[in-house]
């Protein structure tokens, strides 16, 4: 039986696999739609990558209606079409390297195609990251420094500031959704301001949840949860409401700037009690201000919804997610069929962050056309910066950002890269027992411990060592000159030994080093750290090559 996969976004929508290629390969200049078992081409798109050609392979046809056979066919077709980069904004397995889609991506990577995939939207819970395979660049979602703020002024002269890009709305009567529910509608369903479709499909209700006679001409107070935020404003518009105050009702919920169907301001959970209490008073009114763009918002932070590691796969000996990119409040082109006639919307999810990495990888491929997908992945990871969630050695930070927040300009000339290919991946699969030993022996594939796979990160999972453990990595000098790099590290709770402590490498030369971990003050728990190689040909030409480390102390 075919497995079923669903889009990562909070609201239901068709999903596509995006791919990019340079003109030298002469793939079709088109956006492609992938129909079940039969790819078809349609329309043309442009790209930021100079003279790039973009293709979209449609593989999903409704809620959860994403068949594995269609996805695999799309991946194989993209490779056959000669693409250089694939973006996959669709969920996937958390643990299975032999999953058919993960294997299809391994074939794509072996053919020289860079693959970026969404990490998932099940944060802030740990152990929720998807796409564990090392040949995939798994992308988490972060915030950016642009935000749009609006305010609500209540009739008692209290003002509350939240997220909004809405037009101003003068003072109107205010009502709480619970007070506007139809008979037989549950209080929670009313507070969520469910649309008729969501109420009937997922909650076994009948008809809308709000009474148009009570909502018409008013601003309505709704609460987070139950359906998408934008759908709540759609329910409001249908009921005749003229505005909405959307209240977060739990810790960690983010404020999202979105295109709503009626003027809307989303407020934090700290405002919930006061706003709902006032809305329950007789003659309550409210006014919504014009949204104002702010270009200096502190960023990046990990988006609350972004799935976190550590990965459950390979015994925790492979770090995921790999990297983080902007994924909250992203202006995106959308199909007017699925977006009530809109051509653009503001969306959030790792489905938004993954294309950022795919696009940057395309630029990297143009700059370094002979680099392998893993060399490009390494350049992106080792040059990344940090989110503002906490110290970069904090396990919670590494579990959310991986190597860090992408910095494209730094990635262009990374100095050293950690490369790998099909033989390494097969050895990794043999080492974790995903392939029968007899098969590995017959193919003469060297068995490789998961922690020793040559990726630009280090992870050691549960119970892997008693007193110390050593892992091996190899790096290649991608600069044009002979360069000496010196290692440094920061890892509380552990003594870390890097051997050799410095590497002098000619252009194109590859050398190996080992990293030995020995707990000193560490007690059983996860510990994070950073290993940095610093070097250059002169004081003005220095490169910093940094990889994250996540180790579970016994």
Coordinates of C-alpha atoms in Angstrom, one line a residue:
X1 CA 0.0 0.0 0.0
X2 CA 1.3 3.4 -0.9
X3 CA 2.3 5.7 1.9
X4 CA 0.5 9.0 2.1
X5 CA 2.2 12.3 2.9
X6 CA 0.9 15.8 3.6
X7 CA 2.0 19.3 3.1
X8 CA 3.7 20.9 6.1
X9 CA 1.8 24.1 6.2
X10 CA -0.9 24.9 8.8
X11 CA -3.6 25.4 6.2
X12 CA -4.4 22.7 3.7
X13 CA -2.9 23.3 0.2
X14 CA -1.5 21.4 -2.8
X15 CA 2.3 20.9 -2.6
X16 CA 5.0 21.0 -5.2
X17 CA 8.5 19.9 -5.6
X18 CA 10.6 22.8 -7.0
X19 CA 13.7 22.4 -9.0
X20 CA 16.2 24.7 -10.6
X21 CA 18.8 24.2 -13.4
X22 CA 21.4 26.3 -15.2
X23 CA 21.0 27.0 -18.9
X24 CA 24.1 24.9 -19.7
X25 CA 22.0 21.7 -19.2
X26 CA 19.1 23.1 -21.3
X27 CA 16.2 21.8 -19.2
X28 CA 12.8 23.2 -20.1
X29 CA 12.2 26.8 -19.3
X30 CA 9.0 26.1 -17.4
X31 CA 7.1 25.4 -14.2
X32 CA 6.1 21.8 -14.3
X33 CA 3.0 20.3 -12.8
X34 CA 3.2 16.6 -11.8
X35 CA 0.1 14.7 -12.3
X36 CA -0.2 11.1 -11.0
X37 CA 2.3 9.0 -12.9
X38 CA 2.5 11.5 -15.8
X39 CA 4.6 14.7 -15.6
X40 CA 3.2 17.7 -17.6
X41 CA 4.7 21.1 -18.3
X42 CA 3.0 24.4 -18.1
X43 CA 3.8 28.2 -18.0
X44 CA 7.1 30.0 -17.5
X45 CA 8.7 31.5 -14.4
X46 CA 11.8 33.7 -13.8
X47 CA 14.3 33.4 -11.0
X48 CA 16.8 35.4 -9.0
X49 CA 19.5 33.1 -10.3
X50 CA 20.7 34.6 -13.5
X51 CA 19.2 32.8 -16.5
X52 CA 17.9 30.0 -14.2
X53 CA 15.2 27.7 -15.3
X54 CA 12.6 26.7 -12.6
X55 CA 10.4 23.6 -12.7
X56 CA 7.6 22.7 -10.3
X57 CA 6.4 19.1 -10.1
X58 CA 3.0 18.8 -8.5
X59 CA 2.7 15.7 -6.3
X60 CA -0.1 16.5 -3.8
X61 CA -3.8 16.7 -4.6
X62 CA -5.6 17.5 -1.3
X63 CA -5.4 16.8 2.4
X64 CA -2.8 14.1 2.9
X65 CA -3.2 13.0 -0.8
X66 CA 0.5 12.8 -1.6
X67 CA 1.3 9.4 -3.0
X68 CA 4.8 8.1 -2.6
X69 CA 4.8 6.9 -6.2
X70 CA 4.0 10.4 -7.5
X71 CA 6.8 11.9 -5.4
X72 CA 9.4 9.4 -6.5
X73 CA 8.4 9.8 -10.1
X74 CA 8.8 13.6 -9.7
X75 CA 12.2 13.3 -8.2
X76 CA 13.4 10.9 -10.9
X77 CA 12.0 13.1 -13.6
X78 CA 13.7 16.2 -12.2
X79 CA 17.0 14.4 -12.3
X80 CA 16.3 13.2 -15.8
X81 CA 15.4 16.8 -16.8
X82 CA 18.9 17.9 -15.7
X83 CA 18.1 20.0 -12.6
X84 CA 20.8 21.2 -10.3
X85 CA 18.7 21.8 -7.2
X86 CA 15.5 20.4 -5.7
X87 CA 13.4 22.0 -3.1
X88 CA 11.0 19.7 -1.2
X89 CA 8.5 21.6 1.0
X90 CA 6.7 18.4 2.1
X91 CA 6.9 16.4 5.3
X92 CA 8.6 13.0 5.5
X93 CA 9.9 10.3 7.7
X94 CA 11.6 11.0 11.0
X95 CA 13.6 7.8 11.2
X96 CA 13.7 5.6 8.1
X97 CA 16.7 6.1 5.8
X98 CA 15.2 3.3 3.6
X99 CA 12.0 5.3 3.0
X100 CA 11.4 5.4 -0.7
X101 CA 11.5 9.1 -0.9
X102 CA 14.7 9.4 1.1
X103 CA 16.2 6.8 -1.2
X104 CA 15.0 8.7 -4.3
X105 CA 16.8 11.8 -2.9
X106 CA 19.9 9.7 -2.4
X107 CA 19.9 8.8 -6.1
X108 CA 19.4 12.5 -6.9
X109 CA 22.3 13.6 -4.7
X110 CA 24.5 10.9 -6.2
X111 CA 23.6 12.3 -9.6
X112 CA 24.9 15.7 -8.4
X113 CA 21.6 17.3 -7.4
X114 CA 21.4 19.4 -4.2
X115 CA 18.3 18.6 -2.2
X116 CA 16.8 21.0 0.4
X117 CA 13.8 19.7 2.4
X118 CA 11.5 21.1 5.1
X119 CA 12.3 20.1 8.7
X120 CA 8.7 20.0 9.7
X121 CA 6.2 22.2 11.7
X122 CA 5.9 20.2 14.9
X123 CA 7.9 22.5 17.1
X124 CA 8.8 23.5 19.7
X125 CA 8.8 19.8 20.7
X126 CA 12.1 17.9 20.5
X127 CA 12.6 14.7 18.4
X128 CA 10.2 16.0 15.8
X129 CA 12.5 16.8 12.9
X130 CA 11.9 15.0 9.6
X131 CA 14.1 14.1 6.6
X132 CA 17.0 12.6 8.7
X133 CA 19.1 11.5 5.7
X134 CA 22.6 13.0 5.4
X135 CA 22.3 13.5 1.6
X136 CA 19.5 15.9 2.3
X137 CA 19.9 19.5 3.6
X138 CA 17.2 19.6 6.3
X139 CA 16.0 23.2 6.9
X140 CA 14.4 24.7 10.0
X141 CA 12.5 28.0 10.1
X142 CA 13.5 31.3 11.7
X143 CA 12.3 34.8 11.9
X144 CA 13.6 37.9 10.1
X145 CA 14.0 41.5 10.9
X146 CA 10.9 42.8 9.1
X147 CA 7.6 42.9 11.0
X148 CA 4.4 44.8 10.7
X149 CA 2.7 46.0 13.9
X150 CA -0.8 47.3 14.5
X151 CA -2.8 48.1 17.6
X152 CA -6.2 47.7 19.1
X153 CA -7.7 50.5 21.1
X154 CA -10.6 49.4 23.3
X155 CA -13.5 51.5 24.4
X156 CA -12.0 51.8 27.9
X157 CA -8.9 53.5 26.3
X158 CA -6.6 50.5 26.7
X159 CA -4.3 49.9 23.7
X160 CA -2.7 46.6 22.8
X161 CA 0.0 46.2 20.2
X162 CA 0.3 43.1 18.0
X163 CA 1.0 41.7 14.5
X164 CA -1.0 43.3 11.7
X165 CA -0.7 44.5 8.1
X166 CA -4.4 45.5 8.0
X167 CA -6.0 48.8 7.0
X168 CA -7.3 51.0 9.8
X169 CA -10.8 50.3 11.1
X170 CA -12.7 52.9 13.1
X171 CA -14.4 52.1 16.3
X172 CA -17.0 49.3 16.0
X173 CA -19.0 47.2 18.4
X174 CA -16.9 44.4 20.0
X175 CA -18.1 40.9 20.8
X176 CA -16.4 37.7 22.0
X177 CA -16.8 34.8 19.7
X178 CA -18.2 32.7 22.5
X179 CA -21.1 35.1 22.9
X180 CA -21.8 35.0 19.2
X181 CA -22.0 31.2 18.7
X182 CA -25.0 29.5 17.3
X183 CA -27.0 27.0 19.4
X184 CA -25.4 23.6 19.9
X185 CA -22.0 24.9 19.0
X186 CA -19.3 24.0 21.5
X187 CA -17.6 26.9 23.3
X188 CA -14.1 25.9 22.1
X189 CA -15.3 25.6 18.5
X190 CA -16.8 29.1 18.7
X191 CA -13.8 30.7 20.3
X192 CA -11.6 29.2 17.5
X193 CA -13.9 30.9 14.9
X194 CA -13.9 27.8 12.7
X195 CA -15.0 27.9 9.1
X196 CA -18.0 25.8 8.1
X197 CA -15.7 23.5 6.1
X198 CA -13.3 22.8 9.0
X199 CA -16.1 22.5 11.5
X200 CA -17.9 19.9 9.4
X201 CA -14.8 17.9 8.2
X202 CA -12.8 17.7 11.4
X203 CA -15.3 18.4 14.3
X204 CA -18.4 16.6 12.9
X205 CA -20.4 19.8 13.2
X206 CA -23.0 21.2 10.8
X207 CA -22.9 24.6 9.3
X208 CA -21.0 27.7 10.6
X209 CA -20.2 28.2 14.3
X210 CA -21.0 32.0 14.5
X211 CA -24.4 33.6 14.3
X212 CA -24.4 36.3 11.6
X213 CA -27.2 38.2 13.4
X214 CA -24.8 38.7 16.3
X215 CA -21.6 39.2 14.3
X216 CA -22.7 41.5 11.5
X217 CA -20.9 44.9 11.7
X218 CA -18.8 44.0 14.7
X219 CA -15.2 43.2 15.6
X220 CA -15.0 39.7 17.0
X221 CA -12.5 38.3 19.5
X222 CA -11.2 34.9 18.4
X223 CA -8.6 32.5 19.8
X224 CA -5.6 30.7 18.4
X225 CA -6.0 27.0 17.4
X226 CA -8.5 24.7 15.6
X227 CA -7.9 26.1 12.1
X228 CA -5.6 28.4 10.3
X229 CA -5.4 32.0 11.5
X230 CA -6.5 33.3 8.0
X231 CA -9.4 30.9 7.9
X232 CA -10.7 32.5 11.1
X233 CA -10.9 35.9 9.4
X234 CA -12.7 34.2 6.4
X235 CA -15.3 32.8 8.9
X236 CA -15.6 36.4 10.2
X237 CA -16.2 37.8 6.7
X238 CA -18.8 35.2 5.9
X239 CA -20.7 36.0 9.1
X240 CA -20.7 39.7 8.3
X241 CA -18.0 40.7 10.8
X242 CA -15.9 43.7 10.0
X243 CA -12.8 43.0 12.0
X244 CA -11.0 40.5 14.3
X245 CA -8.9 40.4 17.3
X246 CA -7.0 37.1 17.3
X247 CA -5.7 36.1 20.8
X248 CA -2.9 33.7 21.4
X249 CA -3.9 31.4 24.2
X250 CA -0.7 29.5 25.1
X251 CA 3.0 30.0 25.8
X252 CA 5.4 30.1 22.9
X253 CA 2.8 31.0 20.3
X254 CA 4.3 33.5 17.8
X255 CA 2.7 36.6 16.4
X256 CA 2.2 36.3 12.6
X257 CA 1.8 39.0 10.0
X258 CA -0.7 37.6 7.5
X259 CA -3.2 38.8 4.9
X260 CA -6.6 38.5 6.5
X261 CA -10.1 38.8 5.0
X262 CA -11.0 41.5 7.5
X263 CA -8.8 44.0 9.4
X264 CA -7.1 41.9 12.1
X265 CA -4.6 42.3 14.9
X266 CA -3.0 39.2 16.5
X267 CA -2.2 39.8 20.2
X268 CA 0.0 37.8 22.7
X269 CA -1.4 35.5 25.4
X270 CA -0.5 38.2 28.0
X271 CA -3.3 40.4 26.6
X272 CA -5.9 37.6 26.5
X273 CA -7.5 38.0 29.9
X274 CA -7.9 41.8 29.7
X275 CA -9.3 41.8 26.2
X276 CA -11.8 39.0 26.7
X277 CA -13.0 40.6 30.0
X278 CA -13.6 43.9 28.3
X279 CA -15.4 42.3 25.3
X280 CA -17.9 40.8 27.8
X281 CA -19.0 44.2 29.0
X282 CA -22.1 46.0 27.7
X283 CA -21.5 48.4 24.9
X284 CA -17.9 47.2 24.3
X285 CA -16.1 48.8 21.3
X286 CA -12.7 48.6 19.6
X287 CA -10.8 50.3 16.8
X288 CA -7.9 48.8 14.8
X289 CA -5.0 51.0 13.7
X290 CA -3.2 50.9 10.3
X291 CA -0.4 48.3 10.3
X292 CA 3.1 49.8 10.3
X293 CA 6.2 48.1 8.9
X294 CA 9.2 47.7 11.2
X295 CA 12.6 46.9 9.6
X296 CA 14.6 46.6 12.8
X297 CA 12.9 43.8 14.6
X298 CA 15.5 41.7 16.6
X299 CA 16.2 38.5 14.6
X300 CA 16.7 35.7 13.9
X301 CA 14.9 33.6 16.4
X302 CA 13.8 30.0 15.8
X303 CA 10.2 30.0 14.8
X304 CA 8.1 28.4 17.5
X305 CA 6.5 25.9 15.0
X306 CA 9.8 24.8 13.5
X307 CA 10.5 21.1 14.3
X308 CA 13.5 20.4 16.6
X309 CA 16.1 17.7 16.9
X310 CA 17.8 15.7 18.0
X311 CA 17.0 13.3 15.3
X312 CA 15.6 9.9 16.3
X313 CA 17.4 8.3 13.4
X314 CA 20.7 6.5 13.5
X315 CA 20.7 6.3 17.3
X316 CA 21.0 10.1 17.6
X317 CA 24.4 10.0 15.9
X318 CA 23.5 12.4 13.1
X319 CA 22.6 16.0 13.7
X320 CA 19.4 17.4 12.3
X321 CA 18.1 19.9 11.3
X322 CA 21.2 21.0 9.3
X323 CA 20.5 24.7 9.0
X324 CA 17.9 27.4 9.6
X325 CA 16.6 30.1 7.2
X326 CA 13.7 32.6 7.2
X327 CA 10.4 30.8 7.3
X328 CA 8.0 33.0 9.3
X329 CA 5.9 35.7 7.6
X330 CA 7.2 35.2 4.1
X331 CA 5.6 36.9 1.1
X332 CA 4.9 34.2 -1.4
X333 CA 3.1 33.8 -4.7
X334 CA 0.1 31.5 -4.5
X335 CA -2.5 29.9 -6.7
X336 CA -5.7 31.9 -6.8
X337 CA -7.6 28.6 -6.9
X338 CA -6.5 27.7 -3.4
X339 CA -6.3 31.2 -2.0
X340 CA -9.7 32.6 -2.6
X341 CA -8.6 34.5 -5.7
X342 CA -5.2 35.8 -4.3
X343 CA -2.0 35.8 -6.2
X344 CA 0.2 36.5 -3.1
X345 CA 0.0 35.7 0.6
X346 CA 2.1 35.9 3.7
X347 CA 2.9 32.3 4.8
X348 CA 4.9 30.7 7.6
X349 CA 6.4 27.2 7.8
X350 CA 9.5 25.2 7.1
X351 CA 8.0 25.0 3.6
X352 CA 9.0 28.6 3.3
X353 CA 12.5 28.3 4.8
X354 CA 13.5 25.3 2.6
X355 CA 13.2 27.3 -0.7
X356 CA 15.6 29.9 0.7
X357 CA 18.3 27.3 1.1
X358 CA 17.5 25.9 -2.4
X359 CA 17.8 29.3 -3.9
X360 CA 21.1 30.0 -2.2
X361 CA 22.4 26.6 -3.3
X362 CA 21.5 27.5 -6.9
X363 CA 23.6 30.6 -6.6
X364 CA 26.4 28.5 -5.1
X365 CA 26.2 26.1 -8.0
X366 CA 26.6 28.9 -10.4
X367 CA 29.6 30.2 -8.5
X368 CA 31.1 26.8 -8.1
X369 CA 29.7 24.6 -10.9
X370 CA 32.0 21.6 -10.1
X371 CA 31.2 21.4 -6.4
X372 CA 29.2 18.4 -5.2
X373 CA 25.9 18.8 -3.4
X374 CA 27.6 18.0 -0.1
X375 CA 30.4 20.5 -0.6
X376 CA 27.7 23.2 -1.1
X377 CA 25.8 21.9 2.0
X378 CA 29.1 22.1 3.9
X379 CA 29.7 25.7 2.8
X380 CA 26.3 26.8 3.9
X381 CA 26.6 25.1 7.3
X382 CA 30.1 26.0 8.2
X383 CA 29.6 29.7 7.5
X384 CA 26.2 30.0 9.3
X385 CA 25.5 32.5 12.1
X386 CA 23.5 32.0 15.3
X387 CA 19.9 32.6 16.2
X388 CA 19.2 34.7 19.3
X389 CA 17.6 31.9 21.3
X390 CA 20.6 31.6 23.6
X391 CA 24.3 30.7 23.7
X392 CA 25.4 28.7 20.7
X393 CA 26.6 25.9 22.9
X394 CA 23.2 25.4 24.5
X395 CA 21.7 22.1 23.4
X396 CA 18.3 23.7 22.8
X397 CA 19.9 26.1 20.3
X398 CA 21.8 23.4 18.4
X399 CA 18.7 21.2 18.3
X400 CA 16.7 24.1 16.7
X401 CA 19.3 25.8 14.4
X402 CA 21.6 23.0 13.5
X403 CA 24.7 24.7 12.2
X404 CA 23.0 28.1 12.4
X405 CA 21.2 30.7 10.4
X406 CA 22.3 30.8 6.7
X407 CA 24.7 33.6 5.7
X408 CA 25.0 33.4 1.8
X409 CA 27.9 35.9 1.4
X410 CA 30.0 34.0 3.9
X411 CA 29.2 30.7 2.2
X412 CA 30.6 31.8 -1.2
X413 CA 34.2 31.3 0.0
X414 CA 34.1 28.9 2.9
X415 CA 37.8 27.8 2.9
X416 CA 37.3 24.2 3.9
X417 CA 34.5 21.8 3.1
X418 CA 33.3 18.5 4.5
X419 CA 32.5 16.4 1.4
X420 CA 30.8 13.0 1.0
X421 CA 29.3 10.8 -1.6
X422 CA 27.5 7.6 -2.4
X423 CA 30.2 5.3 -1.1
X424 CA 30.1 7.2 2.3
X425 CA 26.3 7.0 2.4
X426 CA 26.3 3.3 1.6
X427 CA 28.9 2.7 4.4
X428 CA 26.7 4.7 6.7
X429 CA 23.7 2.6 5.9
X430 CA 25.7 -0.5 6.4
X431 CA 27.0 0.8 9.8
X432 CA 23.5 1.5 11.1
X433 CA 22.2 -1.9 10.0
X434 CA 19.8 -0.5 7.3
X435 CA 21.5 -2.8 4.8
X436 CA 22.1 -6.5 5.2
X437 CA 25.8 -7.3 6.2
X438 CA 26.0 -9.8 3.3
X439 CA 25.0 -7.1 0.9
X440 CA 27.6 -4.7 2.2
X441 CA 30.3 -7.3 2.1
X442 CA 29.4 -8.4 -1.5
X443 CA 29.5 -4.7 -2.6
X444 CA 32.9 -4.2 -0.8
X445 CA 31.4 -1.2 1.0
X446 CA 33.3 -0.2 4.2
X447 CA 31.1 -0.2 7.3
X448 CA 31.0 3.3 8.7
X449 CA 29.8 4.3 12.2
X450 CA 27.1 7.0 12.0
X451 CA 29.2 9.4 14.0
X452 CA 32.0 9.1 11.6
X453 CA 30.0 10.1 8.5
X454 CA 31.8 13.1 7.0
X455 CA 29.2 15.7 7.6
X456 CA 29.8 19.3 8.9
X457 CA 28.4 18.5 12.3
X458 CA 29.1 16.0 15.1
X459 CA 26.4 14.1 17.1
X460 CA 26.9 11.2 19.6
X461 CA 23.7 9.7 20.8
X462 CA 22.5 7.7 23.8
X463 CA 25.0 5.3 25.5
X464 CA 27.6 5.4 22.8
X465 CA 30.7 5.7 25.1
X466 CA 31.6 5.1 28.7
X467 CA 34.7 7.3 29.2
X468 CA 35.5 8.8 25.8
X469 CA 34.7 8.5 22.1
X470 CA 36.6 9.6 19.0
X471 CA 35.1 10.6 15.7
X472 CA 36.9 11.3 12.4
X473 CA 36.3 14.0 9.8
X474 CA 38.1 15.0 6.6
X475 CA 38.2 18.5 5.0
X476 CA 39.2 19.7 1.6
X477 CA 40.8 23.1 1.0
X478 CA 38.7 24.9 -1.5
X479 CA 40.8 28.1 -1.6
X480 CA 43.3 28.8 -4.3
X481 CA 46.3 28.9 -1.9
X482 CA 48.1 26.8 0.7
X483 CA 46.5 27.6 4.0
X484 CA 47.0 26.7 7.7
X485 CA 44.0 26.2 9.9
X486 CA 44.0 26.0 13.7
X487 CA 41.3 24.3 15.7
X488 CA 39.5 25.7 18.8
X489 CA 36.4 24.5 20.6
X490 CA 33.8 25.4 23.2
X491 CA 32.0 22.6 24.9
X492 CA 31.0 22.8 28.5
X493 CA 31.2 19.6 30.5
X494 CA 33.7 17.9 28.2
X495 CA 37.4 17.8 27.5
X496 CA 37.8 17.9 23.7
X497 CA 41.0 16.9 21.9
X498 CA 41.4 17.7 18.3
X499 CA 44.2 15.8 16.5
X500 CA 46.1 17.3 14.8
X501 CA 45.4 20.7 16.3
X502 CA 46.3 22.4 13.0
X503 CA 46.2 21.6 9.4
X504 CA 48.3 23.0 6.6
X505 CA 46.7 22.2 3.2
X506 CA 47.5 23.0 -0.4
X507 CA 44.8 24.1 -2.7
X508 CA 42.5 21.1 -3.4
X509 CA 44.2 18.9 -0.7
X510 CA 42.1 16.8 1.7
X511 CA 43.2 15.9 5.2
X512 CA 41.6 14.1 8.1
X513 CA 41.4 14.9 11.8
X514 CA 39.9 13.3 14.9
X515 CA 37.9 14.8 17.7
X516 CA 37.9 13.0 21.1
X517 CA 35.3 13.6 23.7
X518 CA 35.8 12.9 27.4
X519 CA 33.2 14.0 30.0
X520 CA 34.6 15.9 32.9
X521 CA 31.8 17.7 34.8
X522 CA 29.1 16.3 32.5
X523 CA 26.3 14.3 34.0
X524 CA 23.8 12.3 32.0
X525 CA 22.2 14.7 29.6
X526 CA 22.7 16.4 26.2
X527 CA 25.6 18.9 25.8
X528 CA 26.3 21.2 23.0
X529 CA 29.4 22.8 21.6
X530 CA 31.1 24.4 18.6
X531 CA 34.3 23.3 16.9
X532 CA 36.0 26.0 14.8
X533 CA 38.9 25.9 12.3
X534 CA 40.4 29.3 11.7
X535 CA 42.9 30.1 9.0
X536 CA 43.9 32.2 6.0
X537 CA 46.8 33.3 3.9
X538 CA 47.0 36.7 5.6
X539 CA 45.6 38.7 8.4
X540 CA 43.1 40.2 6.0
X541 CA 42.1 36.9 4.5
X542 CA 40.8 34.8 7.4
X543 CA 38.3 32.0 7.1
X544 CA 36.2 30.6 10.0
X545 CA 34.9 27.1 9.5
X546 CA 32.5 26.1 12.3
X547 CA 30.6 22.9 13.0
X548 CA 28.1 22.2 15.8
X549 CA 28.5 19.4 18.2
X550 CA 25.7 17.6 20.2
X551 CA 26.8 14.8 22.6
X552 CA 24.8 12.8 25.1
X553 CA 26.9 12.2 28.2
X554 CA 26.5 8.7 29.8

